[in-house]
Coordinates of N, CA, C and O in Angstrom, one line a residue:
M15 N 1.1 -1.2 0.0 CA 0.1 0.1 0.0 C 0.9 1.4 0.0 O 0.5 2.3 -0.6
A16 N 2.0 1.4 0.7 CA 2.8 2.3 0.8 C 3.6 2.6 -0.5 O 3.7 3.7 -1.1
E17 N 3.8 1.7 -1.3 CA 4.3 2.0 -2.9 C 3.3 2.2 -3.6 O 3.8 3.4 -4.4
Q18 N 2.0 2.3 -3.5 CA 1.0 2.6 -4.4 C 0.9 4.0 -4.1 O 0.6 4.7 -5.0
R19 N 0.5 4.4 -2.7 CA 0.5 5.6 -2.6 C 1.8 6.5 -2.9 O 1.8 7.5 -3.2
H20 N 3.0 6.0 -2.8 CA 4.1 6.7 -3.4 C 4.0 7.2 -4.7 O 4.1 8.2 -5.0
K21 N 3.7 6.1 -5.3 CA 3.3 6.2 -7.0 C 2.5 7.2 -7.1 O 2.6 8.0 -8.3
Q22 N 1.3 7.2 -6.5 CA 0.3 8.4 -6.4 C 1.0 9.5 -6.3 O 0.4 10.6 -7.0
K23 N 1.7 9.9 -4.9 CA 2.3 11.2 -4.8 C 3.3 11.6 -6.1 O 3.3 12.8 -6.3
Q24 N 3.8 10.8 -6.8 CA 4.9 11.2 -7.5 C 4.0 11.3 -8.9 O 4.5 12.3 -9.5
T25 N 2.9 11.0 -9.3 CA 2.5 11.3 -10.2 C 1.4 12.8 -10.2 O 1.6 13.4 -11.1
E26 N 1.1 12.9 -8.9 CA 0.6 14.6 -8.4 C 1.7 15.2 -8.6 O 1.3 16.6 -9.2
I27 N 2.9 15.0 -8.1 CA 4.1 16.1 -8.3 C 4.7 16.2 -9.8 O 4.8 17.4 -10.1
E28 N 4.4 15.0 -10.6 CA 4.7 15.1 -12.1 C 3.9 16.3 -12.8 O 4.0 16.8 -13.7
K29 N 2.3 16.2 -12.4 CA 1.3 17.0 -13.2 C 1.7 18.2 -13.0 O 1.3 19.2 -13.6
N30 N 2.1 18.7 -11.5 CA 2.2 20.2 -11.4 C 3.7 20.7 -11.5 O 3.8 22.0 -11.5
K31 N 4.6 19.8 -12.0 CA 5.9 19.9 -12.4 C 6.3 21.0 -13.8 O 5.5 20.4 -14.6
V32 N 6.8 22.0 -13.6 CA 7.2 22.6 -15.2 C 8.4 22.2 -15.5 O 9.5 21.9 -14.7
R33 N 8.4 21.4 -16.6 CA 9.4 20.6 -17.1 C 10.5 21.3 -18.1 O 9.8 21.8 -19.1
I34 N 11.8 21.2 -17.7 CA 12.6 21.9 -18.8 C 13.5 20.7 -19.4 O 13.8 20.8 -20.7
I35 N 13.8 19.6 -18.7 CA 14.4 18.3 -19.2 C 13.2 17.3 -19.4 O 12.0 17.2 -18.5
A36 N 13.3 16.5 -20.5 CA 12.3 15.5 -20.6 C 12.1 14.6 -19.4 O 13.0 14.3 -18.8
S37 N 10.7 13.9 -19.6 CA 10.4 13.3 -18.3 C 11.5 11.8 -18.8 O 11.6 11.3 -19.6
G38 N 12.0 11.2 -17.5 CA 12.9 10.2 -17.6 C 14.3 10.4 -17.4 O 14.9 9.7 -17.3
G39 N 14.7 11.8 -17.7 CA 15.9 12.3 -17.6 C 16.3 12.7 -16.2 O 15.6 12.5 -15.2
G40 N 17.6 12.9 -15.9 CA 18.2 13.1 -14.8 C 18.5 11.9 -13.9 O 18.7 10.8 -14.6
R41 N 19.0 12.3 -12.7 CA 19.7 11.0 -11.8 C 18.5 10.2 -11.3 O 17.4 11.0 -11.1
K42 N 18.9 8.7 -11.4 CA 17.9 8.0 -10.8 C 18.1 8.0 -9.2 O 19.1 8.3 -8.6
P43 N 17.0 7.6 -8.5 CA 17.0 7.6 -7.1 C 17.7 6.7 -6.7 O 18.1 5.7 -7.1
K44 N 18.5 6.9 -5.5 CA 19.6 5.9 -4.7 C 18.8 4.6 -4.2 O 19.0 3.7 -4.2
M45 N 17.6 5.2 -3.6 CA 16.7 3.9 -2.9 C 15.7 3.8 -3.5 O 14.9 4.6 -4.0
S46 N 15.3 2.6 -3.6 CA 14.1 1.8 -3.9 C 12.9 2.3 -3.0 O 13.1 2.5 -1.6
P47 N 11.6 2.2 -3.1 CA 10.5 2.4 -2.2 C 10.7 1.5 -1.2 O 10.5 1.8 0.3
K48 N 11.0 0.0 -1.4 CA 11.2 -0.9 -0.4 C 12.2 -0.4 0.7 O 12.0 -0.5 2.0
E49 N 13.3 0.2 0.1 CA 14.4 0.7 1.1 C 13.9 1.6 1.8 O 14.5 1.8 3.2
G50 N 13.5 2.6 1.4 CA 12.6 3.7 1.9 C 11.9 3.3 3.2 O 12.1 4.1 4.4
I51 N 11.0 2.6 2.9 CA 10.1 2.2 4.1 C 10.8 1.3 4.9 O 10.3 1.4 6.3
C52 N 11.7 0.7 4.8 CA 12.7 0.0 5.8 C 13.6 0.7 6.6 O 13.6 0.7 7.7
L53 N 14.0 1.8 5.8 CA 14.7 2.8 6.5 C 13.9 3.7 7.5 O 14.3 3.8 8.8
C54 N 12.8 3.9 7.2 CA 11.7 4.5 8.1 C 11.4 3.7 9.4 O 11.5 4.0 10.1
L55 N 11.0 2.3 9.3 CA 10.7 1.2 10.2 C 11.6 0.9 11.0 O 11.7 0.9 12.0
V56 N 13.1 0.9 10.5 CA 14.4 0.7 11.3 C 14.5 2.0 12.4 O 14.8 1.9 13.6
Y57 N 14.3 3.3 11.8 CA 14.4 4.5 12.7 C 13.2 4.5 13.7 O 13.8 4.7 14.8
L58 N 12.3 4.2 13.4 CA 11.2 4.2 14.5 C 11.3 3.0 15.5 O 10.9 3.4 16.7
R59 N 12.0 1.9 15.0 CA 12.0 0.9 16.1 C 13.4 1.1 16.9 O 13.2 0.9 18.0
Q60 N 14.4 1.5 16.2 CA 15.6 1.3 16.9 C 16.1 3.0 17.3 O 17.0 3.0 18.2
K61 N 15.8 4.0 16.8 CA 16.1 5.4 16.9 C 17.5 5.4 16.7 O 18.2 6.2 17.7
P62 N 18.2 5.2 15.3 CA 19.6 5.4 15.6 C 19.7 6.9 15.0 O 18.8 7.5 14.8
T63 N 20.9 7.5 15.2 CA 21.2 8.7 14.6 C 21.1 8.6 13.0 O 21.2 7.6 12.3
F64 N 20.8 9.6 12.6 CA 21.0 9.8 11.0 C 22.3 9.6 10.4 O 22.2 8.9 9.1
D65 N 23.4 9.6 11.1 CA 24.6 9.4 10.7 C 24.6 7.7 10.3 O 25.0 7.4 9.2
I66 N 24.3 7.2 11.6 CA 24.3 5.5 11.6 C 23.1 5.0 10.4 O 23.4 4.0 9.9
L67 N 22.2 5.5 10.4 CA 21.2 5.2 9.4 C 21.8 5.5 7.9 O 21.4 4.3 7.4
G68 N 22.3 6.4 7.7 CA 22.8 6.6 6.5 C 23.7 5.7 6.1 O 24.1 5.0 5.0
L69 N 24.9 5.0 7.0 CA 25.8 4.4 6.7 C 25.2 2.9 6.5 O 25.3 2.1 5.7
L70 N 24.0 2.5 7.2 CA 23.4 1.2 7.2 C 22.8 1.2 5.6 O 22.5 0.2 5.0
F71 N 22.5 2.2 5.2 CA 21.6 2.1 4.0 C 22.3 2.9 2.5 O 21.8 3.1 1.7
D72 N 23.5 3.1 2.9 CA 24.8 3.6 1.9 C 24.1 5.0 1.2 O 24.2 5.0 0.1
I73 N 24.0 5.9 2.2 CA 23.2 7.4 1.6 C 23.9 8.4 2.6 O 24.4 7.9 3.7
S74 N 24.0 9.3 2.4 CA 24.1 10.5 3.5 C 23.2 10.9 4.6 O 22.2 10.3 4.2
K75 N 23.8 11.4 5.6 CA 23.0 11.7 6.6 C 21.6 12.4 6.4 O 20.6 12.3 6.7
T76 N 21.9 13.4 5.3 CA 20.7 14.4 5.0 C 19.8 13.7 4.2 O 18.5 14.0 4.4
K77 N 20.1 12.8 3.3 CA 19.5 11.8 2.7 C 18.5 10.9 3.3 O 17.4 10.6 3.0
A78 N 19.3 10.5 4.5 CA 18.6 9.5 5.4 C 17.5 10.3 6.2 O 16.3 10.0 6.3
N79 N 17.8 11.5 6.4 CA 17.0 12.4 7.1 C 15.5 12.8 6.2 O 14.3 12.7 6.6
D80 N 15.9 13.1 5.1 CA 14.9 13.4 3.9 C 14.0 12.2 3.8 O 12.5 12.5 3.7
A81 N 14.6 11.0 3.9 CA 13.7 9.7 3.1 C 13.0 9.2 4.3 O 11.6 9.1 4.4
F82 N 13.5 9.5 5.6 CA 12.7 9.3 6.7 C 11.5 10.3 7.0 O 10.4 9.5 7.0
N83 N 11.7 11.5 6.7 CA 10.6 12.3 6.8 C 9.6 12.1 5.8 O 8.3 12.4 5.7
Y84 N 9.9 11.9 4.5 CA 9.0 11.5 3.3 C 8.1 10.4 3.8 O 7.0 10.4 3.6
W85 N 9.0 9.1 4.0 CA 8.1 8.0 4.2 C 7.3 7.8 5.1 O 6.3 7.1 5.5
V86 N 7.5 8.7 6.8 CA 6.7 8.6 7.6 C 5.4 9.2 7.5 O 4.4 9.0 7.8
K87 N 5.5 10.2 6.4 CA 4.1 11.0 5.9 C 3.3 9.9 5.3 O 2.2 10.0 5.3
V88 N 4.0 9.3 4.4 CA 3.3 8.3 3.4 C 2.6 7.2 4.3 O 1.6 6.7 4.1
L89 N 3.5 6.5 5.3 CA 2.9 5.6 6.3 C 1.6 6.1 7.2 O 0.9 5.7 7.2
R90 N 2.2 7.6 7.6 CA 0.8 8.0 8.4 C -0.6 8.2 7.6 O -1.5 8.0 8.4
E91 N -0.3 8.4 6.2 CA -1.5 8.6 5.6 C -2.2 7.0 5.3 O -3.6 7.1 5.3
I92 N -1.5 6.2 5.2 CA -2.3 4.7 4.9 C -2.3 4.0 6.1 O -3.2 3.1 6.1
L93 N -1.8 4.1 7.4 CA -1.8 3.3 8.5 C -3.1 3.8 9.2 O -3.0 5.0 9.6
P94 N -3.8 3.1 10.1 CA -4.8 3.7 10.8 C -3.9 4.3 12.1 O -3.0 4.2 12.5
A95 N -4.8 5.4 12.5 CA -4.3 6.1 13.7 C -4.5 5.4 15.1 O -5.5 4.2 15.0
S96 N -3.9 5.7 15.9 CA -4.0 5.3 17.1 C -5.6 5.3 18.0 O -6.2 6.2 17.3
Q97 N -6.1 4.7 18.7 CA -7.3 4.8 19.4 C -7.5 6.1 20.0 O -8.6 6.7 19.6
M98 N -6.4 6.6 20.6 CA -6.6 7.9 21.4 C -6.8 9.2 20.4 O -7.5 9.8 20.4
E99 N -6.1 8.8 19.2 CA -6.3 9.9 18.2 C -7.7 9.9 17.3 O -8.3 10.8 17.0
E100 N -8.1 8.7 17.6 CA -9.4 8.5 16.6 C -10.4 9.3 17.5 O -11.5 9.8 17.0
V101 N -10.3 8.8 19.0 CA -11.4 9.6 19.8 C -11.1 10.9 19.8 O -12.5 11.8 19.8
E102 N -10.2 11.7 19.8 CA -10.0 13.1 19.6 C -10.4 13.4 18.5 O -11.1 14.5 18.3
K103 N -10.4 12.9 17.0 CA -10.7 13.4 16.0 C -12.4 13.3 16.2 O -13.1 14.3 15.3
D104 N -12.8 12.3 16.7 CA -14.3 11.8 16.5 C -14.8 12.0 18.1 O -15.6 11.0 18.1
S105 N -14.7 13.1 18.6 CA -15.0 13.0 19.9 C -16.5 13.0 20.3 O -17.1 12.5 21.3
Q106 N -17.3 13.4 19.3 CA -18.7 13.6 19.4 C -19.2 12.3 19.2 O -20.3 11.7 20.1
K107 N -18.9 11.5 18.6 CA -19.0 9.9 18.4 C -18.9 9.2 19.5 O -19.7 8.2 19.9
Y108 N -17.7 9.5 20.4 CA -17.4 8.7 21.6 C -17.9 9.1 22.9 O -17.6 8.8 23.9
Q109 N -19.0 10.3 22.8 CA -19.3 10.9 24.2 C -20.7 10.2 24.4 O -21.5 9.6 23.6

């Protein structure tokens, strides 16, 4: 589901992008979507520094930070919220 949401986000970005270079040109991403999801889950479970995370996934600490922040938003959209957040969101429903 995360990969499908990633593809949807990328198509939305492409629609709004003003292109100078033809589609498909430029540098290819260093990380696959599966690696990005794994990076995010490793960080959430182990809480390593982004330096260590970058070493584990063979990217810079800045790219590790950017990848984490991107994938945590994607996972947040597709995974259900905690019960406390659901109660806060629909407080009228639970009163």
